[in-house]
PDB file of C-alpha atoms in Angstrom:
ATOM      1  CA  UNK V1485      96.845 197.468  57.616  1.00 63.00           C
ATOM      2  CA  UNK V1486      95.005 196.291  59.846  1.00 75.00           C
ATOM      3  CA  UNK V1487      96.415 194.635  63.106  1.00 79.00           C
ATOM      4  CA  UNK V1488      93.441 192.096  62.705  1.00 85.00           C
ATOM      5  CA  UNK V1489      93.174 191.100  59.916  1.00 83.00           C
ATOM      6  CA  UNK V1490      93.032 187.319  58.683  1.00 83.00           C
ATOM      7  CA  UNK V1491      96.476 188.090  56.995  1.00 84.00           C
ATOM      8  CA  UNK V1492      98.012 189.383  60.332  1.00 86.00           C
ATOM      9  CA  UNK V1493      96.808 185.968  61.844  1.00 89.00           C
ATOM     10  CA  UNK V1494      98.757 184.113  59.397  1.00 88.00           C
ATOM     11  CA  UNK V1495     101.397 186.239  59.737  1.00 90.00           C
ATOM     12  CA  UNK V1496     101.396 185.702  63.464  1.00 92.00           C
ATOM     13  CA  UNK V1497     100.674 181.957  63.218  1.00 93.00           C
ATOM     14  CA  UNK V1498     103.732 181.976  60.489  1.00 93.00           C
ATOM     15  CA  UNK V1499     106.139 183.809  62.946  1.00 94.00           C
ATOM     16  CA  UNK V1500     104.853 181.843  66.284  1.00 94.00           C
ATOM     17  CA  UNK V1501     106.158 178.277  63.867  1.00 94.00           C
ATOM     18  CA  UNK V1502     109.781 179.688  62.789  1.00 92.00           C
ATOM     19  CA  UNK V1503     111.161 181.701  66.783  1.00 89.00           C
ATOM     20  CA  UNK V1504     114.946 181.803  65.562  1.00 87.00           C
ATOM     21  CA  UNK V1505     113.779 184.821  63.430  1.00 89.00           C
ATOM     22  CA  UNK V1506     112.677 188.237  64.640  1.00 91.00           C
ATOM     23  CA  UNK V1507     109.091 189.253  63.517  1.00 92.00           C
ATOM     24  CA  UNK V1508     107.703 192.607  63.742  1.00 91.00           C
ATOM     25  CA  UNK V1509     104.418 193.493  62.436  1.00 89.00           C
ATOM     26  CA  UNK V1510     103.192 197.723  61.767  1.00 88.00           C
ATOM     27  CA  UNK V1511     100.222 199.319  60.430  1.00 84.00           C
ATOM     28  CA  UNK V1512     101.935 202.642  60.491  1.00 88.00           C
ATOM     29  CA  UNK V1513     101.555 204.546  57.839  1.00 87.00           C
ATOM     30  CA  UNK V1514     105.410 206.277  59.103  1.00 92.00           C
ATOM     31  CA  UNK V1515     107.266 202.969  58.830  1.00 89.00           C
ATOM     32  CA  UNK V1516     105.137 201.702  55.807  1.00 87.00           C
ATOM     33  CA  UNK V1517     106.527 204.864  54.237  1.00 90.00           C
ATOM     34  CA  UNK V1518     110.158 204.733  55.928  1.00 93.00           C
ATOM     35  CA  UNK V1519     110.348 200.972  54.356  1.00 90.00           C
ATOM     36  CA  UNK V1520     109.213 201.535  51.009  1.00 88.00           C
ATOM     37  CA  UNK V1521     106.380 198.947  51.627  1.00 86.00           C
ATOM     38  CA  UNK V1522     102.342 198.835  50.777  1.00 81.00           C
ATOM     39  CA  UNK V1523      99.890 196.734  52.622  1.00 78.00           C
ATOM     40  CA  UNK V1524      99.715 194.013  53.285  1.00 82.00           C
ATOM     41  CA  UNK V1525     103.383 193.018  52.349  1.00 87.00           C
ATOM     42  CA  UNK V1526     105.628 190.727  54.167  1.00 90.00           C
ATOM     43  CA  UNK V1527     109.068 192.397  54.190  1.00 91.00           C
ATOM     44  CA  UNK V1528     112.260 190.274  54.504  1.00 92.00           C
ATOM     45  CA  UNK V1529     115.456 191.994  55.493  1.00 90.00           C
ATOM     46  CA  UNK V1530     118.565 189.497  55.152  1.00 85.00           C
ATOM     47  CA  UNK V1531     121.445 191.053  57.237  1.00 79.00           C
ATOM     48  CA  UNK V1532     123.805 188.939  55.438  1.00 82.00           C
ATOM     49  CA  UNK V1533     123.728 190.675  52.220  1.00 80.00           C
ATOM     50  CA  UNK V1534     121.454 193.657  53.151  1.00 81.00           C
ATOM     51  CA  UNK V1535     119.077 192.374  50.273  1.00 85.00           C
ATOM     52  CA  UNK V1536     115.070 192.523  50.908  1.00 90.00           C
ATOM     53  CA  UNK V1537     112.843 190.308  49.416  1.00 90.00           C
ATOM     54  CA  UNK V1538     108.752 191.228  49.608  1.00 91.00           C
ATOM     55  CA  UNK V1539     105.544 189.127  49.417  1.00 90.00           C
ATOM     56  CA  UNK V1540     102.650 190.922  48.427  1.00 87.00           C
ATOM     57  CA  UNK V1541      99.645 189.106  51.226  1.00 83.00           C
ATOM     58  CA  UNK V1542      97.080 190.659  49.344  1.00 80.00           C
ATOM     59  CA  UNK V1543      96.692 187.763  47.433  1.00 70.00           C
ATOM     60  CA  UNK V1544      93.672 185.854  49.989  1.00 69.00           C
ATOM     61  CA  UNK V1545      95.270 182.080  49.380  1.00 83.00           C
ATOM     62  CA  UNK V1546      98.325 183.324  51.359  1.00 84.00           C
ATOM     63  CA  UNK V1547      98.518 181.212  54.188  1.00 89.00           C
ATOM     64  CA  UNK V1548     100.812 180.727  57.311  1.00 92.00           C
ATOM     65  CA  UNK V1549     102.201 177.713  55.282  1.00 93.00           C
ATOM     66  CA  UNK V1550     102.480 180.028  52.235  1.00 92.00           C
ATOM     67  CA  UNK V1551     104.405 182.285  54.464  1.00 92.00           C
ATOM     68  CA  UNK V1552     106.674 180.045  56.196  1.00 93.00           C
ATOM     69  CA  UNK V1553     107.927 178.146  53.255  1.00 91.00           C
ATOM     70  CA  UNK V1554     108.556 181.874  51.742  1.00 92.00           C
ATOM     71  CA  UNK V1555     110.527 183.494  55.158  1.00 92.00           C
ATOM     72  CA  UNK V1556     112.685 179.495  55.274  1.00 89.00           C
ATOM     73  CA  UNK V1557     113.620 179.800  50.539  1.00 88.00           C
ATOM     74  CA  UNK V1558     114.493 183.496  51.539  1.00 88.00           C
ATOM     75  CA  UNK V1559     116.275 183.939  54.897  1.00 84.00           C
ATOM     76  CA  UNK V1560     120.504 183.904  54.732  1.00 82.00           C
ATOM     77  CA  UNK V1561     121.716 183.179  57.967  1.00 85.00           C
ATOM     78  CA  UNK V1562     125.071 184.397  58.802  1.00 86.00           C
ATOM     79  CA  UNK V1563     126.735 180.455  57.880  1.00 92.00           C
ATOM     80  CA  UNK V1564     123.387 178.839  56.067  1.00 91.00           C
ATOM     81  CA  UNK V1565     122.614 175.423  55.421  1.00 93.00           C
ATOM     82  CA  UNK V1566     122.419 174.701  51.603  1.00 92.00           C
ATOM     83  CA  UNK V1567     119.604 172.176  51.364  1.00 88.00           C
ATOM     84  CA  UNK V1568     116.417 171.942  49.019  1.00 86.00           C
ATOM     85  CA  UNK V1569     114.236 174.036  50.372  1.00 86.00           C
ATOM     86  CA  UNK V1570     117.163 176.827  50.846  1.00 88.00           C
ATOM     87  CA  UNK V1571     119.045 176.073  47.722  1.00 87.00           C
ATOM     88  CA  UNK V1572     116.466 179.105  45.757  1.00 85.00           C
ATOM     89  CA  UNK V1573     117.799 182.256  48.136  1.00 85.00           C
ATOM     90  CA  UNK V1574     121.084 181.402  47.720  1.00 85.00           C
ATOM     91  CA  UNK V1575     121.407 180.975  44.677  1.00 84.00           C
ATOM     92  CA  UNK V1576     119.598 184.227  44.225  1.00 83.00           C
ATOM     93  CA  UNK V1577     120.949 185.917  46.526  1.00 81.00           C
ATOM     94  CA  UNK V1578     123.050 188.968  45.337  1.00 83.00           C
ATOM     95  CA  UNK V1579     126.544 188.082  47.232  1.00 88.00           C
ATOM     96  CA  UNK V1580     128.737 187.493  44.005  1.00 91.00           C
ATOM     97  CA  UNK V1581     130.896 185.186  46.484  1.00 94.00           C
ATOM     98  CA  UNK V1582     129.695 182.064  48.008  1.00 94.00           C
ATOM     99  CA  UNK V1583     132.090 179.455  50.670  1.00 95.00           C
ATOM    100  CA  UNK V1584     131.408 176.225  51.312  1.00 95.00           C
ATOM    101  CA  UNK V1585     131.711 174.654  54.539  1.00 96.00           C
ATOM    102  CA  UNK V1586     131.916 170.903  52.711  1.00 95.00           C
ATOM    103  CA  UNK V1587     131.707 168.272  55.655  1.00 94.00           C
ATOM    104  CA  UNK V1588     129.573 165.739  57.997  1.00 94.00           C
ATOM    105  CA  UNK V1589     127.762 167.436  60.414  1.00 94.00           C
ATOM    106  CA  UNK V1590     127.602 163.891  62.429  1.00 95.00           C
ATOM    107  CA  UNK V1591     131.073 163.935  63.112  1.00 93.00           C
ATOM    108  CA  UNK V1592     132.112 164.995  66.416  1.00 95.00           C
ATOM    109  CA  UNK V1593     134.399 167.355  65.748  1.00 94.00           C
ATOM    110  CA  UNK V1594     131.304 169.721  63.755  1.00 94.00           C
ATOM    111  CA  UNK V1595     130.251 171.818  66.791  1.00 94.00           C
ATOM    112  CA  UNK V1596     133.829 173.233  66.510  1.00 95.00           C
ATOM    113  CA  UNK V1597     134.386 173.550  62.766  1.00 94.00           C
ATOM    114  CA  UNK V1598     130.378 175.371  62.676  1.00 94.00           C
ATOM    115  CA  UNK V1599     131.982 177.367  65.810  1.00 94.00           C
ATOM    116  CA  UNK V1600     134.822 178.522  63.644  1.00 95.00           C
ATOM    117  CA  UNK V1601     132.629 178.500  60.249  1.00 95.00           C
ATOM    118  CA  UNK V1602     130.706 181.900  61.632  1.00 93.00           C
ATOM    119  CA  UNK V1603     133.671 183.490  63.865  1.00 95.00           C
ATOM    120  CA  UNK V1604     134.666 183.996  60.041  1.00 95.00           C
ATOM    121  CA  UNK V1605     131.758 184.547  58.618  1.00 94.00           C
ATOM    122  CA  UNK V1606     130.959 187.469  60.777  1.00 92.00           C
ATOM    123  CA  UNK V1607     134.515 189.560  59.593  1.00 94.00           C
ATOM    124  CA  UNK V1608     132.821 189.254  55.596  1.00 94.00           C
ATOM    125  CA  UNK V1609     129.620 190.047  56.266  1.00 90.00           C
ATOM    126  CA  UNK V1610     128.349 191.872  52.926  1.00 89.00           C
ATOM    127  CA  UNK V1611     130.807 190.440  51.259  1.00 92.00           C
ATOM    128  CA  UNK V1612     130.728 186.566  51.425  1.00 94.00           C
ATOM    129  CA  UNK V1613     128.127 184.109  51.390  1.00 94.00           C
ATOM    130  CA  UNK V1614     129.217 181.616  53.815  1.00 95.00           C
ATOM    131  CA  UNK V1615     127.338 178.237  53.651  1.00 95.00           C
ATOM    132  CA  UNK V1616     126.910 174.688  54.839  1.00 96.00           C
ATOM    133  CA  UNK V1617     126.848 171.658  52.831  1.00 96.00           C
ATOM    134  CA  UNK V1618     126.169 168.577  54.851  1.00 96.00           C
ATOM    135  CA  UNK V1619     127.711 166.277  52.668  1.00 94.00           C
ATOM    136  CA  UNK V1620     125.428 163.729  54.052  1.00 92.00           C
ATOM    137  CA  UNK V1621     122.808 164.410  52.194  1.00 92.00           C
ATOM    138  CA  UNK V1622     122.045 162.870  49.268  1.00 92.00           C
ATOM    139  CA  UNK V1623     120.658 165.957  47.766  1.00 90.00           C
ATOM    140  CA  UNK V1624     123.672 167.579  47.422  1.00 92.00           C
ATOM    141  CA  UNK V1625     125.583 165.131  45.869  1.00 92.00           C
ATOM    142  CA  UNK V1626     125.642 166.757  43.227  1.00 91.00           C
ATOM    143  CA  UNK V1627     127.389 169.267  44.907  1.00 91.00           C
ATOM    144  CA  UNK V1628     130.399 167.370  45.515  1.00 93.00           C
ATOM    145  CA  UNK V1629     130.578 165.878  42.300  1.00 93.00           C
ATOM    146  CA  UNK V1630     130.564 168.994  40.614  1.00 93.00           C
ATOM    147  CA  UNK V1631     133.798 170.878  42.804  1.00 94.00           C
ATOM    148  CA  UNK V1632     135.247 167.204  42.057  1.00 94.00           C
ATOM    149  CA  UNK V1633     135.119 166.056  45.803  1.00 94.00           C
ATOM    150  CA  UNK V1634     134.660 162.649  47.167  1.00 93.00           C
ATOM    151  CA  UNK V1635     133.758 162.007  51.068  1.00 91.00           C
ATOM    152  CA  UNK V1636     137.449 161.221  51.675  1.00 92.00           C
ATOM    153  CA  UNK V1637     139.072 164.322  50.831  1.00 93.00           C
ATOM    154  CA  UNK V1638     136.394 166.285  53.342  1.00 94.00           C
ATOM    155  CA  UNK V1639     135.934 168.376  55.226  1.00 94.00           C
ATOM    156  CA  UNK V1640     136.964 170.841  52.105  1.00 95.00           C
ATOM    157  CA  UNK V1641     136.557 174.829  51.963  1.00 96.00           C
ATOM    158  CA  UNK V1642     135.255 175.384  48.517  1.00 96.00           C
ATOM    159  CA  UNK V1643     134.548 179.103  46.934  1.00 95.00           C
ATOM    160  CA  UNK V1644     133.833 179.922  44.116  1.00 90.00           C
ATOM    161  CA  UNK V1645     132.475 183.858  42.015  1.00 92.00           C
ATOM    162  CA  UNK V1646     128.564 183.604  40.761  1.00 87.00           C
ATOM    163  CA  UNK V1647     129.283 185.801  37.609  1.00 88.00           C
ATOM    164  CA  UNK V1648     131.773 183.301  35.848  1.00 89.00           C
ATOM    165  CA  UNK V1649     131.289 180.230  38.326  1.00 87.00           C
ATOM    166  CA  UNK V1650     135.278 180.530  38.951  1.00 91.00           C
ATOM    167  CA  UNK V1651     136.074 178.221  41.685  1.00 93.00           C
ATOM    168  CA  UNK V1652     138.957 176.513  43.941  1.00 93.00           C
ATOM    169  CA  UNK V1653     138.471 174.289  46.342  1.00 95.00           C
ATOM    170  CA  UNK V1654     140.941 173.428  49.453  1.00 92.00           C
ATOM    171  CA  UNK V1655     140.796 169.947  51.495  1.00 91.00           C
ATOM    172  CA  UNK V1656     141.643 170.726  54.713  1.00 88.00           C
ATOM    173  CA  UNK V1657     142.435 167.846  57.821  1.00 84.00           C
ATOM    174  CA  UNK V1658     141.689 170.818  60.350  1.00 84.00           C
ATOM    175  CA  UNK V1659     139.354 173.610  60.016  1.00 87.00           C
ATOM    176  CA  UNK V1660     140.854 177.173  62.040  1.00 91.00           C
ATOM    177  CA  UNK V1661     139.841 180.910  61.728  1.00 94.00           C
ATOM    178  CA  UNK V1662     143.405 182.063  60.130  1.00 94.00           C
ATOM    179  CA  UNK V1663     142.542 179.391  57.904  1.00 91.00           C
ATOM    180  CA  UNK V1664     139.511 180.197  56.372  1.00 94.00           C
ATOM    181  CA  UNK V1665     140.229 183.420  56.839  1.00 96.00           C
ATOM    182  CA  UNK V1666     143.812 183.822  54.434  1.00 94.00           C
ATOM    183  CA  UNK V1667     141.529 181.391  52.215  1.00 95.00           C
ATOM    184  CA  UNK V1668     138.897 184.301  51.839  1.00 95.00           C
ATOM    185  CA  UNK V1669     141.447 186.898  51.531  1.00 95.00           C
ATOM    186  CA  UNK V1670     143.846 185.308  48.275  1.00 93.00           C
ATOM    187  CA  UNK V1671     140.304 184.293  46.280  1.00 93.00           C
ATOM    188  CA  UNK V1672     139.123 187.939  46.869  1.00 91.00           C
ATOM    189  CA  UNK V1673     142.853 189.034  45.789  1.00 89.00           C
TER     190      UNK V1673
END
């Protein structure tokens, strides 16, 4: 409630460390009431799945480092890169459908693939969580094996329904917006 409190200072420090995430600080009773938040609570609003995660700052050991970790774990972007930190937020997401683009981030085609993938992600916001999985990360090898993919078969799209683990994998030579949309629509139907 106090914008000059030590907790507010830790909040400002965390905000400075994550410039790509918009932060806001309010001590207004009307704002707290509107969002159903209690004092000294950090509320993380995710536009991708319209979900919210709260962190109680009344616990005195919450510092900028822990707050930054909370944001990194729980934030979901239009396209969320899967890694050991974001895995928790991805697994706890409220969307039942996840679409993975499994690709080599070092490929010269990667920027164009991501542009097309983001374009389609915008169309399915709130329905499907779009995830980038870098095939070069050793920590992602288990995911490749889960989908029974070898690096020579990439890039690939993998869509799955989280409640029942139903999934479909599609290896593709080229990522196009039409191809990705088609794949999503067929699976959703």
